[in-house]
Short mmCIF file of C-alpha atoms in Angstrom, two decimals:
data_model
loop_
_atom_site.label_atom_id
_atom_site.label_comp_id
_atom_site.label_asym_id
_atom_site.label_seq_id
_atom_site.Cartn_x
_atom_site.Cartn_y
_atom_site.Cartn_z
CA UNK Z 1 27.88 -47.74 3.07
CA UNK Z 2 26.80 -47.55 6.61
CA UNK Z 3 25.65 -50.58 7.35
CA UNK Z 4 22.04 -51.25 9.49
CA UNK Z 5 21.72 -48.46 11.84
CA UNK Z 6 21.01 -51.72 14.41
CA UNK Z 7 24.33 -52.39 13.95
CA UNK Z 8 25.27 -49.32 16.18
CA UNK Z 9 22.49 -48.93 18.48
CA UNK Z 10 21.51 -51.70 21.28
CA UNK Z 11 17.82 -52.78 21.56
CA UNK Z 12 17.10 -50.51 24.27
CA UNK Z 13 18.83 -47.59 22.71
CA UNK Z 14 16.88 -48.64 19.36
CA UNK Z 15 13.69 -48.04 20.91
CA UNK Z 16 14.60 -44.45 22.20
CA UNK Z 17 16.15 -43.57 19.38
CA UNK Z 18 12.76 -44.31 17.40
CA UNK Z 19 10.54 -43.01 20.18
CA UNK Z 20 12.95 -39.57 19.63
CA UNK Z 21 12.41 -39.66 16.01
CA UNK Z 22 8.31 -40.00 16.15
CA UNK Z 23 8.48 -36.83 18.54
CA UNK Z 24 11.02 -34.90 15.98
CA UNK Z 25 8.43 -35.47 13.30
CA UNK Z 26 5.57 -34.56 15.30
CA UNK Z 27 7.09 -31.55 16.38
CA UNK Z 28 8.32 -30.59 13.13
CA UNK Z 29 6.51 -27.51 11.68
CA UNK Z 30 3.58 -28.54 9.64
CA UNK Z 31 2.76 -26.92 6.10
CA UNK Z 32 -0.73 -26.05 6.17
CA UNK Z 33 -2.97 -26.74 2.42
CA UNK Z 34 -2.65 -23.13 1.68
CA UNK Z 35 1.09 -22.64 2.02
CA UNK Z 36 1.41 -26.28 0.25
CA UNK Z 37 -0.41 -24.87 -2.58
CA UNK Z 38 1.53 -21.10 -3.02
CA UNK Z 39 4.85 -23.51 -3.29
CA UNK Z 40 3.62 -25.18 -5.64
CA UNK Z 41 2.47 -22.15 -7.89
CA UNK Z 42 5.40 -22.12 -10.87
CA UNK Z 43 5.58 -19.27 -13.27
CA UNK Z 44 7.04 -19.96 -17.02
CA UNK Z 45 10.41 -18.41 -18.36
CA UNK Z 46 11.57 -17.74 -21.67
CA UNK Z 47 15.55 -18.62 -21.95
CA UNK Z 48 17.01 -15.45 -23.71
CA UNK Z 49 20.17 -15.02 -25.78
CA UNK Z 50 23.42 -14.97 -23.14
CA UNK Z 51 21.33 -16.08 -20.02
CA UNK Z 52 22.27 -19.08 -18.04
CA UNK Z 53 20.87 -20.71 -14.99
CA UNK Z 54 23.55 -19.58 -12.70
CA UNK Z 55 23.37 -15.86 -13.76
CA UNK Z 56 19.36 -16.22 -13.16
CA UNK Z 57 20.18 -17.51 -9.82
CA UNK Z 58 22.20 -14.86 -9.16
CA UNK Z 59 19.98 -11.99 -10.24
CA UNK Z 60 16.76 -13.40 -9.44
CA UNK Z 61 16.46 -16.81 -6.91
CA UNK Z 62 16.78 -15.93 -3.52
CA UNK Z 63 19.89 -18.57 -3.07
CA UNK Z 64 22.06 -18.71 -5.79
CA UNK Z 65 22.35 -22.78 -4.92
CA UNK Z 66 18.21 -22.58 -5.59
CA UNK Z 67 19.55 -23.42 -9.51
CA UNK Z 68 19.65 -26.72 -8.52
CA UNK Z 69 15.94 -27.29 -7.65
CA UNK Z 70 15.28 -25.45 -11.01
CA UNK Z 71 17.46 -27.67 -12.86
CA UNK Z 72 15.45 -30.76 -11.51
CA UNK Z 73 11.91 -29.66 -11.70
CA UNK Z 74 12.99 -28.61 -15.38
CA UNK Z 75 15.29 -31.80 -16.08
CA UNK Z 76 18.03 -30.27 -17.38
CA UNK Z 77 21.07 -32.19 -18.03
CA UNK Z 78 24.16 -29.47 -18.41
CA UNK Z 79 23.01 -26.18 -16.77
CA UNK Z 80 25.22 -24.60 -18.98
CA UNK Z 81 24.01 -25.66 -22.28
CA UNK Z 82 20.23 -24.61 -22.55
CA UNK Z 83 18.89 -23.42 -25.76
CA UNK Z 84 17.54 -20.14 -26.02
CA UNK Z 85 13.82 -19.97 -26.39
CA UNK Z 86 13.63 -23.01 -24.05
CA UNK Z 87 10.95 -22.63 -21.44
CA UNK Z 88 11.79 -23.07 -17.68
CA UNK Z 89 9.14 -23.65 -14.91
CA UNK Z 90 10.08 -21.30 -12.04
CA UNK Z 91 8.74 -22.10 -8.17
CA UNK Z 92 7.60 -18.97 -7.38
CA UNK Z 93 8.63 -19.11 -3.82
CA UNK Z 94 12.30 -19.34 -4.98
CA UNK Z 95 12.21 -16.00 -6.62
CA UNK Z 96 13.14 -12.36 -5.71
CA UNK Z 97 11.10 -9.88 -4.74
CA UNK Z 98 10.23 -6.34 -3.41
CA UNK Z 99 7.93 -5.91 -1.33
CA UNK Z 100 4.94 -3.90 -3.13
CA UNK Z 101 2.70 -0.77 -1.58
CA UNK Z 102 -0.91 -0.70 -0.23
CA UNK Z 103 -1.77 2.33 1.42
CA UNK Z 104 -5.16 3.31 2.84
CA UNK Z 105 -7.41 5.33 0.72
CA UNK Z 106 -10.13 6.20 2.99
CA UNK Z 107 -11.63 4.65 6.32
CA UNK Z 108 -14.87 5.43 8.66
CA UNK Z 109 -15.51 4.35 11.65
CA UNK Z 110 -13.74 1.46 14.30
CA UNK Z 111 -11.03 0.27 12.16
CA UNK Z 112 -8.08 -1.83 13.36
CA UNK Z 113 -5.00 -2.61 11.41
CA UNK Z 114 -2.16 -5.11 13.36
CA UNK Z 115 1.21 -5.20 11.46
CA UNK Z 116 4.58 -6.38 12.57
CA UNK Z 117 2.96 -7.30 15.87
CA UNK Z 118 1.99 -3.40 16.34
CA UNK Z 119 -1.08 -2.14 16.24
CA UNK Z 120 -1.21 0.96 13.87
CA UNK Z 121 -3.10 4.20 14.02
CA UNK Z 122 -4.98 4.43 11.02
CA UNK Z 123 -4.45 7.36 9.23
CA UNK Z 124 -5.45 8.32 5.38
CA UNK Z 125 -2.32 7.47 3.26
CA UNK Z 126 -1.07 4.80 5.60
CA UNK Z 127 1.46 2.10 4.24
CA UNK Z 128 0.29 -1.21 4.85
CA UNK Z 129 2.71 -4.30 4.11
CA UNK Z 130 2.44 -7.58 3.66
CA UNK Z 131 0.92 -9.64 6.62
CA UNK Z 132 -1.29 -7.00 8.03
CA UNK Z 133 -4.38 -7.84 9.22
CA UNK Z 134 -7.53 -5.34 8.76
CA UNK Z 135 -10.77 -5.30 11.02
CA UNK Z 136 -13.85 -3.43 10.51
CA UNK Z 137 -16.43 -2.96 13.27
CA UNK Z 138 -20.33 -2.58 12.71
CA UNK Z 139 -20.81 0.59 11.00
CA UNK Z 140 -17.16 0.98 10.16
CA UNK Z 141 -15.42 0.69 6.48
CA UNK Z 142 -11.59 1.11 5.38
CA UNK Z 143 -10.44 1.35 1.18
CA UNK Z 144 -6.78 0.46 0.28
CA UNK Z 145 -5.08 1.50 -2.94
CA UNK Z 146 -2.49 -1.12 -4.07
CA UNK Z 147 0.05 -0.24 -6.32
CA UNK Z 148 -0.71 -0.94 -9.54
CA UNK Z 149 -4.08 0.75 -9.29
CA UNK Z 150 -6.52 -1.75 -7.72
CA UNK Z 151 -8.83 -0.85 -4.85
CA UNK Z 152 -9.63 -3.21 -1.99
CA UNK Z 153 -12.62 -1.92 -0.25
CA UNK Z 154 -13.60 -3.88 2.92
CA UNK Z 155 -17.21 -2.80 4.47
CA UNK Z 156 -18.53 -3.97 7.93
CA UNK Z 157 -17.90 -6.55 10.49
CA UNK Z 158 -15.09 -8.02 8.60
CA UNK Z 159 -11.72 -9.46 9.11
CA UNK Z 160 -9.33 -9.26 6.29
CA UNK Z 161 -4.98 -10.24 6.19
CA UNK Z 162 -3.22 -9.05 3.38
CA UNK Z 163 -0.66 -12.30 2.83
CA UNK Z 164 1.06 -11.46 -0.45
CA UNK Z 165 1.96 -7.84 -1.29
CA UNK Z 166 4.92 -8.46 -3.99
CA UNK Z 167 6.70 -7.37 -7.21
CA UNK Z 168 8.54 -10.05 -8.74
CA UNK Z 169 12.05 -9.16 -10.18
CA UNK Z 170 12.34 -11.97 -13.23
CA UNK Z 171 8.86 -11.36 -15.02
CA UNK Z 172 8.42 -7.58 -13.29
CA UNK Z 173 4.82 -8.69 -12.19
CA UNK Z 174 2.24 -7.72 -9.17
CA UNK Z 175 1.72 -11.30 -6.71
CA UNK Z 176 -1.37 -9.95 -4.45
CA UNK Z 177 -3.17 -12.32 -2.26
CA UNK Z 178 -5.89 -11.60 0.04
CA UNK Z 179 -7.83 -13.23 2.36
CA UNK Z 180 -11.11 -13.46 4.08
CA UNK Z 181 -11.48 -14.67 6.87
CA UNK Z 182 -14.80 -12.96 7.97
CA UNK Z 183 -17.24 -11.00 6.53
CA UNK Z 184 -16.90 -8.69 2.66
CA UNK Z 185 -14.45 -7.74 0.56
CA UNK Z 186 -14.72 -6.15 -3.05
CA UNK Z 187 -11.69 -6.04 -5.40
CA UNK Z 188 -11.62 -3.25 -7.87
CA UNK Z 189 -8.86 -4.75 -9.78
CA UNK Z 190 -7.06 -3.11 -12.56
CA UNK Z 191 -6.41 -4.77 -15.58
CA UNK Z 192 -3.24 -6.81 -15.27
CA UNK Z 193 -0.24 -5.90 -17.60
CA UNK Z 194 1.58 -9.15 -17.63
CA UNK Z 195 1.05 -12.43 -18.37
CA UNK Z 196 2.59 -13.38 -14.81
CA UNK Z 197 0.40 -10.55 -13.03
CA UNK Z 198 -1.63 -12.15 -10.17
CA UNK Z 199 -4.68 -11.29 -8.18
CA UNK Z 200 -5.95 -13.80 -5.81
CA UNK Z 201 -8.46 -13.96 -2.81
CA UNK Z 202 -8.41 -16.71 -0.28
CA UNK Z 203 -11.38 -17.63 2.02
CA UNK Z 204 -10.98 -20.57 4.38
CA UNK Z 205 -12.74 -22.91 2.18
CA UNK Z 206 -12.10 -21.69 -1.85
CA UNK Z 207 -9.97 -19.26 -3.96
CA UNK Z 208 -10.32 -16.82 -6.56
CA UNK Z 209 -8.84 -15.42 -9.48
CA UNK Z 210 -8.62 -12.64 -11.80
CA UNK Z 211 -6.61 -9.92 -14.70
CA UNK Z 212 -8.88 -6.82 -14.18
CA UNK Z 213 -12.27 -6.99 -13.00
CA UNK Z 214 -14.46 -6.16 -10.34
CA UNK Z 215 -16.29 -8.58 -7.86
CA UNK Z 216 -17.16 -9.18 -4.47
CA UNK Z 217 -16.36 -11.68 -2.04
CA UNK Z 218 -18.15 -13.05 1.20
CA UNK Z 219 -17.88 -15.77 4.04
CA UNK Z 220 -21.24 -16.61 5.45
CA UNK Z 221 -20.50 -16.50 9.42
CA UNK Z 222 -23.36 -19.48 9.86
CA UNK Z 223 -22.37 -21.50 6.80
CA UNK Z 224 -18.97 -20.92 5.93
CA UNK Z 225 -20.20 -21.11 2.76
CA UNK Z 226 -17.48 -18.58 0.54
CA UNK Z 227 -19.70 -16.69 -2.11
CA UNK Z 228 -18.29 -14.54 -5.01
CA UNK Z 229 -20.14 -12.55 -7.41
CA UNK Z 230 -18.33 -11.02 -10.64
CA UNK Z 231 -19.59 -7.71 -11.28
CA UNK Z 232 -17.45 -6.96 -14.13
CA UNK Z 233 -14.78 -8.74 -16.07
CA UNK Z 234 -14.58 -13.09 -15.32
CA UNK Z 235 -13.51 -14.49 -11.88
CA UNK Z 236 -12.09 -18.10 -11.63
CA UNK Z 237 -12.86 -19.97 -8.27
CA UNK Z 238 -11.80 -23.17 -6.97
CA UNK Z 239 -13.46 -24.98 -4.22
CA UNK Z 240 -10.33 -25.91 -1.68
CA UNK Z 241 -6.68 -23.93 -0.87
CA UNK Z 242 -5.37 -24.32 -4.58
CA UNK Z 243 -6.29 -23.05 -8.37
CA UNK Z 244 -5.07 -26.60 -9.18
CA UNK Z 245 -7.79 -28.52 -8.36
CA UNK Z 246 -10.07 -30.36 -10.75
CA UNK Z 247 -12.78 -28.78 -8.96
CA UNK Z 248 -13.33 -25.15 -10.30
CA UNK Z 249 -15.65 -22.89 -12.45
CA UNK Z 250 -15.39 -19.55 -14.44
CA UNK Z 251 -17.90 -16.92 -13.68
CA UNK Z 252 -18.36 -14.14 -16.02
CA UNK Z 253 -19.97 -10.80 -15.16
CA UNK Z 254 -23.61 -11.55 -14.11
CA UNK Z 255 -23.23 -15.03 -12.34
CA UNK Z 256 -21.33 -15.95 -8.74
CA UNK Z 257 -20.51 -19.15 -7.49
CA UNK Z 258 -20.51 -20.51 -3.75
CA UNK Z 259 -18.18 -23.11 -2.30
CA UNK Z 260 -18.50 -24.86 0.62
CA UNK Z 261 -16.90 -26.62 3.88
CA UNK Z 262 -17.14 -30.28 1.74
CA UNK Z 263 -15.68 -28.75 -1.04
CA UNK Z 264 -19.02 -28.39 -2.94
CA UNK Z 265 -19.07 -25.73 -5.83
CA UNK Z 266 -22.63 -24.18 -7.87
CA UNK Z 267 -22.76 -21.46 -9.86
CA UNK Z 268 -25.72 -19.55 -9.88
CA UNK Z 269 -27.29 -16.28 -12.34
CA UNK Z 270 -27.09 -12.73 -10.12
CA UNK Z 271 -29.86 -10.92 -9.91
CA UNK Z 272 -30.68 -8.11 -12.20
CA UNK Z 273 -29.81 -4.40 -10.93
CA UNK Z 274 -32.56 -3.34 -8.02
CA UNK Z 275 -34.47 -0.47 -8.73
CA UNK Z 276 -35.25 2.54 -6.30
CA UNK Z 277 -38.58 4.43 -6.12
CA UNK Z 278 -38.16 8.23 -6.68
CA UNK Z 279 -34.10 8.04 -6.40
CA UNK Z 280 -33.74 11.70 -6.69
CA UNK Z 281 -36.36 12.39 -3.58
CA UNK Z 282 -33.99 15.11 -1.73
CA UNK Z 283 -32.74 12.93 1.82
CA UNK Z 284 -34.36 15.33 4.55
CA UNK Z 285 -35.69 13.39 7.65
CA UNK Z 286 -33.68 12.52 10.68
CA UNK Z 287 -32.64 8.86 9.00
CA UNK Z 288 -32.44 8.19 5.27
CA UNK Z 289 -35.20 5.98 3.68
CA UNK Z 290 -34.99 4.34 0.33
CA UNK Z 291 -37.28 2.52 -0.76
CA UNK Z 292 -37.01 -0.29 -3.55
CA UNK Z 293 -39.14 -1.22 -6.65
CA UNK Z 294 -40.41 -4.53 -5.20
CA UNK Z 295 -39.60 -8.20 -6.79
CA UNK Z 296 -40.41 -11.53 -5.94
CA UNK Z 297 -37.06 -13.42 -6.46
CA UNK Z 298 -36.06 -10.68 -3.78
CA UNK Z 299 -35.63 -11.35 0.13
CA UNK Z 300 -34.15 -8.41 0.94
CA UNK Z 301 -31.93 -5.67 -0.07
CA UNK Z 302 -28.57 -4.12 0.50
CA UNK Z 303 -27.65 -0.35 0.02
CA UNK Z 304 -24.05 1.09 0.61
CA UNK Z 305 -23.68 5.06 0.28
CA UNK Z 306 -20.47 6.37 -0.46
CA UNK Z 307 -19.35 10.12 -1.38
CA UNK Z 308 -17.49 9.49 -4.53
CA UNK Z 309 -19.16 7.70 -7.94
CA UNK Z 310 -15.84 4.75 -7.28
CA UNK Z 311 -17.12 4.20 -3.54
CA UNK Z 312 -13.91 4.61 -2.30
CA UNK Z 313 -15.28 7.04 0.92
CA UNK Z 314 -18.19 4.46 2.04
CA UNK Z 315 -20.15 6.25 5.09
CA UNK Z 316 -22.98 4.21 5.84
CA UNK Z 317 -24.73 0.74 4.40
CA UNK Z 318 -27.50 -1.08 5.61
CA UNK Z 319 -29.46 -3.97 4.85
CA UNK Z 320 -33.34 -4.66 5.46
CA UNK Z 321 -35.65 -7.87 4.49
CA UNK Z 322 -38.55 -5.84 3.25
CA UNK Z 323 -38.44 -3.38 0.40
CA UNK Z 324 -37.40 0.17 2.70
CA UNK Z 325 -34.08 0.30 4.10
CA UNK Z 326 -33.49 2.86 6.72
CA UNK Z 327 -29.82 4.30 7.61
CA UNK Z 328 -28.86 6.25 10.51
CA UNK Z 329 -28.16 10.32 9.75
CA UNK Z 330 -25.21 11.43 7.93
CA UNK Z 331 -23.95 14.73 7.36
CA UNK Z 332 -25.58 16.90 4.65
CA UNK Z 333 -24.04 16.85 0.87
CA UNK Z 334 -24.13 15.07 -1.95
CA UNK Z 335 -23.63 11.30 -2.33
CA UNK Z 336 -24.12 7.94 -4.03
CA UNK Z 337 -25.91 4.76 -3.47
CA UNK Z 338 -25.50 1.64 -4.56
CA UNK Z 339 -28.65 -0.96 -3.74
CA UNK Z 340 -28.79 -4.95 -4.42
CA UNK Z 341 -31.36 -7.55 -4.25
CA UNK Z 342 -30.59 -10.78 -2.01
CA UNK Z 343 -32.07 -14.11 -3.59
CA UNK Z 344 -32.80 -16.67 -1.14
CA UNK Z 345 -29.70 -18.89 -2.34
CA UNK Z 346 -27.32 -16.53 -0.41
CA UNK Z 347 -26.41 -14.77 -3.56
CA UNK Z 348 -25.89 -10.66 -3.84
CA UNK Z 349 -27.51 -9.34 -7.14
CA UNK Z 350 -25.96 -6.90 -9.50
CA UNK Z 351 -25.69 -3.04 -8.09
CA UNK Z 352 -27.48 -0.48 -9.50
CA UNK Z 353 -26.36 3.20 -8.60
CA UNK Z 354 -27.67 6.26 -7.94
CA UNK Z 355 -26.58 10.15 -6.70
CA UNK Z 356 -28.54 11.68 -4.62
CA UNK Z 357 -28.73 15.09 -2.14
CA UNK Z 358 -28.50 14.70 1.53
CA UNK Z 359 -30.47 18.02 3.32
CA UNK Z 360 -31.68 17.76 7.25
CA UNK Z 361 -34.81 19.60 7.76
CA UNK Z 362 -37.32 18.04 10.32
CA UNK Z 363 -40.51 19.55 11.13
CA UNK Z 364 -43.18 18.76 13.57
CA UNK Z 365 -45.45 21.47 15.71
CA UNK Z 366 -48.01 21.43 18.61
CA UNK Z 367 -51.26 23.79 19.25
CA UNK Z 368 -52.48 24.47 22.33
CA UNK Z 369 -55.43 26.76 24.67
CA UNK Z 370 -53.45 29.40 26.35
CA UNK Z 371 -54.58 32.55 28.54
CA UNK Z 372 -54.64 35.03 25.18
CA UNK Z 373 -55.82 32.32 22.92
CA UNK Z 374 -54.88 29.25 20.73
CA UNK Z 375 -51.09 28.83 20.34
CA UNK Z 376 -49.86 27.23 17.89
CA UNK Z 377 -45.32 26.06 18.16
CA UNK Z 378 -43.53 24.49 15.65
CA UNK Z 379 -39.75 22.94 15.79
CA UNK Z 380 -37.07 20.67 13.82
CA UNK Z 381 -33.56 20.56 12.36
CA UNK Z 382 -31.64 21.99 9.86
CA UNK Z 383 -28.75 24.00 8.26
CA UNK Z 384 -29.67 27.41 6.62
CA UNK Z 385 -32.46 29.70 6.61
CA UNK Z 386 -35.76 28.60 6.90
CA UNK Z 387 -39.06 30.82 6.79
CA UNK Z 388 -42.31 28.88 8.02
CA UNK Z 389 -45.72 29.40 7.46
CA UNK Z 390 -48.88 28.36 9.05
CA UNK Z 391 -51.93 27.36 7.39
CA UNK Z 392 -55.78 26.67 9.13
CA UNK Z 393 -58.61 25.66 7.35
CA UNK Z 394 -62.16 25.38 8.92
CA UNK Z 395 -64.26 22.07 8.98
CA UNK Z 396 -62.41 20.48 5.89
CA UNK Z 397 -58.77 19.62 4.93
CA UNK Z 398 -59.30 20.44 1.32
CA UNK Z 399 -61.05 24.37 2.13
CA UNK Z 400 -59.60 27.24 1.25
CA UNK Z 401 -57.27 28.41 4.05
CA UNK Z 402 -58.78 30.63 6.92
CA UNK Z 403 -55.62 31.99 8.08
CA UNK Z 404 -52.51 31.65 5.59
CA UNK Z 405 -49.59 33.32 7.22
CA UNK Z 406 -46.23 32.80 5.02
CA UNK Z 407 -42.18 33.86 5.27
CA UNK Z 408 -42.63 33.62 9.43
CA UNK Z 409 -39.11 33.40 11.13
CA UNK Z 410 -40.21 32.98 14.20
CA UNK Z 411 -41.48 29.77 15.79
CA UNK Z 412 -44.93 30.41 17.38
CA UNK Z 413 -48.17 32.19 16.45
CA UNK Z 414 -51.03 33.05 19.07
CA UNK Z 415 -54.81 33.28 17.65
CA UNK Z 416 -56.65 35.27 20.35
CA UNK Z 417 -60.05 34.90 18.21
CA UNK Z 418 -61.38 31.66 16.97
CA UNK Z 419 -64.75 30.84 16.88
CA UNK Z 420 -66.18 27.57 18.27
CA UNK Z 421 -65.91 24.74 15.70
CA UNK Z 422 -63.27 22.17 13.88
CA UNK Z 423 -60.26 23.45 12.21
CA UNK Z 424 -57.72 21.68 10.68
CA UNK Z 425 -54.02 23.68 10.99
CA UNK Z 426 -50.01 22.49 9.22
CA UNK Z 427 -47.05 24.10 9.80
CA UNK Z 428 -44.52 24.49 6.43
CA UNK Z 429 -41.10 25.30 6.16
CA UNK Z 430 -38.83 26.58 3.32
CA UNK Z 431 -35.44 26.05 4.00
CA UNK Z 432 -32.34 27.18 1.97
CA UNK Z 433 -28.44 25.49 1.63
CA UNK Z 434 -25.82 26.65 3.81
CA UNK Z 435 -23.93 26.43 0.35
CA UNK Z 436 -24.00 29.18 -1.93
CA UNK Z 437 -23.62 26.75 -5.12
CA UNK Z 438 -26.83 25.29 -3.98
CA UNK Z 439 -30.00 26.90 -4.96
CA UNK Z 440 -32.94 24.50 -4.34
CA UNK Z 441 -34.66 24.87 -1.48
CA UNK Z 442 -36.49 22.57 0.67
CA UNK Z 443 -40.35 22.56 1.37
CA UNK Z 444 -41.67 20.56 3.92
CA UNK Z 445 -44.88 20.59 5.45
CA UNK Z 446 -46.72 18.72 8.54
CA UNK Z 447 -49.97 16.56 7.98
CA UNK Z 448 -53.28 18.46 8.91
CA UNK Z 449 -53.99 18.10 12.61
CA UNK Z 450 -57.44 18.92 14.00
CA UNK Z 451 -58.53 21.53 16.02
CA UNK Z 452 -61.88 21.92 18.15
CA UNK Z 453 -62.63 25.34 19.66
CA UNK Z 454 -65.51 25.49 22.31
CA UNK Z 455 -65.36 28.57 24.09
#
């Protein structure tokens, strides 16, 4: 109809005209494999008595002309002659939808959340739409609640983006989409309603998917290696940007499987639930210690404390290679733990959990020669009363006490007679809750130190 193109264009202008058009293209804004593979997620539609393709478009495509792509992918010869109870396949990307809620449950610690191109202040019930982007520094942890019930809980050193937040209008279904870029992230999702309900997670090298379960998902920072580890329920992962691929795997509660940068994929058994030694052991020196029931598939462990049973409010977590894991001081109450084994192929075991009582009460003490005899001092922490009492024992820990004074409130005792010799002498302490719905007490005492007298 036109005729060549050379027809119109002299040699010279040929060759700037194709040098333009290499640029154009070059220039042109380049789909990336993840956005390539949302447009190509479909979603399937029943044809109901008195609907037609251009009321659909109306009500539910974002263009009304968007019919027409929906009329090819489907084949359909006369838009307005389709049977009812004929199924059409839907781009998702051409549909309606409102933009669903996230809002933030709980967060501790150095937490940043960019939206909009703001940075927002966050605050407990915070909106958060899609596109935001969530960091957590050391030490710091952030819980969002998304509408239809699911929890996202994102611990340390992470760096998470929210990219689809949605409710589609046709089917009336949740579209969520997360991704990790760095670090954690555990979904706590709730079981899905609909058969076009979806839950995904993205990391930069596989993606995830699941109707109601809960599991965990981690980028190793050395590796890149994407690990996820189904807790409860059955996770599907594919190794690449889309669901599509040949290369995938189911894992049901129990197992995990680990993708990597060349697009590797193994599944691998979890761990059984870790054990602590005396979990109930009242929480009472300056740092928390718990210490694990030790296993040889184990090279290390992981513990995360929280102050609800769901571990929505985390407040500390730590991780050690040997079998006692130590935590910085938290504030005294009651709280939960949740501990892990690590295997040595990268994996996270199942959790095991248990409640136990945080208390402060230190103790230590000193003795010393003064001018009106032997003084003995003792100090520490704590909320409440506490009553001490000193003990001293003559040339053997295990003899009956010498002295045995009990219910002291004050801090130091002065012997002015003490004949020469070895003693042994510990300080104790009782000390009671600050909350009048608690009534155990704490005892604590000091190890024997010794004594000698020469006067």
């Amino acid at each position: 109809m036109f005729g060549d193109v050379r027809n119109f264009i002299p040699p010279s202008g040929l060759r700037i005209f194709a040098t333009f058009l290499i640029f154009a293209l070059a220039c042109a804004p380049q789909q990336s494999a993840a956005q390539k593979s949302r447009d190509s997620e479909q979603i399937s539609y029943i044809f109901k008595r008195g609907d037609t393709l251009f009321d659909l478009a109306t009500k539910y495509l974002r263009k009304r002309s968007d019919y027409l792509a929906v009329q090819r992918i489907n084949r359909i010869a006369n838009p307005r002659q389709i049977p009812m109870g004929k199924s059409l396949l839907i781009p998702v990307y051409l549909l309606k939808y409102r933009p669903s809620e996230a809002s933030l449950s709980a967060f501790r610690g150095d937490v940043s959340i960019a939206a909009g191109g703001q940075n927002l202040t966050p605050v407990q019930g915070l909106d958060l739409e899609e596109g935001s982007r969530i960091t957590t520094a050391a030490r710091s942890f952030l819980t969002l609640q998304l509408e239809d019930g699911s929890r996202v809980s994102i611990p340390s050193n992470s760096n998470v983006r929210i990219t689809r937040l949605r409710h589609i209008l046709l089917t009336d279904s949740v579209d969520y989409e997360i991704a990790v870029d760095k670090g954690r992230l555990r979904s706590k999702v709730a079981p899905l309603q609909k058969k076009a309900d979806r839950y995904r997670v993205r990391t930069p090298v596989a993606v995830s998917a699941v109707r109601g379960t809960d599991y965990r998902t981690r980028v190793d920072e050395i590796s890149g290696t994407a690990f996820s580890e189904t807790v409860e329920g059955e996770v599907v992962v594919a190794a690449g940007e889309s669901l599509n691929s040949g290369n995938l795997v189911a894992i049901p509660a129990g197992t995990g499987a680990a993708a990597t940068a060349t697009g590797a994929l193994a599944k691998a058994e979890l761990l059984p639930p870790q054990e602590l030694l005396d979990p109930a052991k009242v929480q009472s020196d300056a740092a928390l210690q718990f210490a694990v029931e030790p296993r040889a598939s184990a090279i290390g462990h992981r513990i995360m404390i929280a102050s609800d049973a769901g571990f929505v409010d985390i407040v500390a977590e730590g991780q050690e290679m040997g079998a006692v894991i130590e935590l910085p001081a938290i504030p005294n109450g009651r709280y939960f733990a949740k501990v892990t084994a690590l295997a040595a192929d990268g994996f996270e075991g199942m959790p095991a959990t248990y409640s136990f009582k945080r208390q402060l009460s230190t103790l230590g003490g000193s003795a010393d020669a003064g001018d009106f005899g032997y003084r003995f001092k003792w100090f520490g922490e704590g909320e409440g009363q506490r009553f001490y009492r000193l003990q001293i024992v003559k040339d053997s820990k295990t003899a009956i006490p010498i002295i045995d004074e009990a219910a002291l409130s004050t801090n130091t005792v002065t012997l002015s007679e003490l004949a020469d010799g070895e003693y042994y002498w510990r300080v104790g302490v009782i000390q009671f809750s600050t909350d009048p719905e608690d009534n155990e007490a704490i005892e604590k005492w000091t190890d024997f130190e010794k004594l000698t007298v020469a006067n």
